[in-house]
């Protein structure tokens, strides 16, 4: 399969997935239509589906314009029929999606919104605004319990899984991460690497799940250093995983 990352709006990423055998394609989270339509033409691909991770405009804003040019199915979580433009296929945990000969799997991962899903094709995870490289989405509609469970589910994927998230937020996320776990050498090294990439205008997405487990503060509720940071910021926090996660999330919200 061929994956093309498309920069959209200010810092969004859409992803064009092409089955190289059949040239059938899907677009994950088209924030806007024009750049996506150009890319599909360049690839000489046949679009067969729009895959939306959640209803936010910066992930669905291109649905209408794309549908005007290509009559394709639109997948999103089944609870978001009224909030995802043009949805034809309400999907849920465990569903399979076929794009040409590519087979994808759906994960239901609420927390950022109540109807958030991720799509896994081979070792490529398209996780929208749930898991970010070095961060996670804000809890706009869900609870810390839900988001923690969703992140834990994604963490169970193999280490070499590539994390394709919805935004280029890595540098800013790492700027926060080093304040809560400054003695994590892998984190410090990643921050240096990412700063250099951004200075040259390069993308920092995808990362691997291994990197995320080693450096993403929202997955590191077991880290003694993170627990100590949480305790000093909010002394009443219990040190169970959900509470540690919830406090780190609050600290980032206020950062
Ligand atoms: Zn969002
Ligand atoms: Fe977003």
PDB file of N, CA, C and O and ligand atoms in Angstrom, residues 54 56 58-59 112-113 129 140 167, ligand 1:
ATOM      1  N   UNK A  54     -13.265  11.376  13.361  1.00  0.00           N
ATOM      2  CA  UNK A  54     -14.256  12.002  14.251  1.00  0.00           C
ATOM      3  C   UNK A  54     -14.879  13.203  13.557  1.00  0.00           C
ATOM      4  O   UNK A  54     -14.467  13.567  12.467  1.00  0.00           O
ATOM      5  N   UNK A  56     -15.070  16.508  14.068  1.00  0.00           N
ATOM      6  CA  UNK A  56     -14.576  17.890  14.033  1.00  0.00           C
ATOM      7  C   UNK A  56     -14.331  18.363  12.599  1.00  0.00           C
ATOM      8  O   UNK A  56     -13.843  17.606  11.759  1.00  0.00           O
ATOM      9  N   UNK A  58     -12.147  20.200  11.266  1.00  0.00           N
ATOM     10  CA  UNK A  58     -10.794  20.138  10.692  1.00  0.00           C
ATOM     11  C   UNK A  58     -10.445  18.707  10.254  1.00  0.00           C
ATOM     12  O   UNK A  58      -9.341  18.462   9.761  1.00  0.00           O
ATOM     13  N   UNK A  59     -11.393  17.772  10.417  1.00  0.00           N
ATOM     14  CA  UNK A  59     -11.180  16.396   9.938  1.00  0.00           C
ATOM     15  C   UNK A  59     -12.222  15.976   8.904  1.00  0.00           C
ATOM     16  O   UNK A  59     -12.076  14.943   8.262  1.00  0.00           O
ATOM     17  N   UNK A 112     -11.581  12.025  23.110  1.00  0.00           N
ATOM     18  CA  UNK A 112     -11.505  13.371  22.498  1.00  0.00           C
ATOM     19  C   UNK A 112     -12.920  13.787  22.099  1.00  0.00           C
ATOM     20  O   UNK A 112     -13.364  14.892  22.391  1.00  0.00           O
ATOM     21  N   UNK A 113     -13.615  12.881  21.405  1.00  0.00           N
ATOM     22  CA  UNK A 113     -15.059  13.011  21.180  1.00  0.00           C
ATOM     23  C   UNK A 113     -15.684  11.662  21.551  1.00  0.00           C
ATOM     24  O   UNK A 113     -14.967  10.666  21.700  1.00  0.00           O
ATOM     25  N   UNK A 129      -7.323  12.479  16.468  1.00  0.00           N
ATOM     26  CA  UNK A 129      -6.938  13.331  17.598  1.00  0.00           C
ATOM     27  C   UNK A 129      -7.007  12.573  18.924  1.00  0.00           C
ATOM     28  O   UNK A 129      -7.218  13.184  19.977  1.00  0.00           O
ATOM     29  N   UNK A 140     -12.667  16.769  24.970  1.00  0.00           N
ATOM     30  CA  UNK A 140     -13.782  17.666  24.686  1.00  0.00           C
ATOM     31  C   UNK A 140     -15.119  17.042  25.082  1.00  0.00           C
ATOM     32  O   UNK A 140     -16.008  17.710  25.562  1.00  0.00           O
ATOM     33  N   UNK A 167      -2.534  15.757  13.444  1.00  0.00           N
ATOM     34  CA  UNK A 167      -1.910  17.087  13.459  1.00  0.00           C
ATOM     35  C   UNK A 167      -0.391  17.013  13.604  1.00  0.00           C
ATOM     36  O   UNK A 167       0.140  16.048  14.166  1.00  0.00           O
TER      37      UNK A 167
HETATM   38 ZN1  LIG B   1     -10.506  16.960  16.865  1.00  0.00          ZN
END
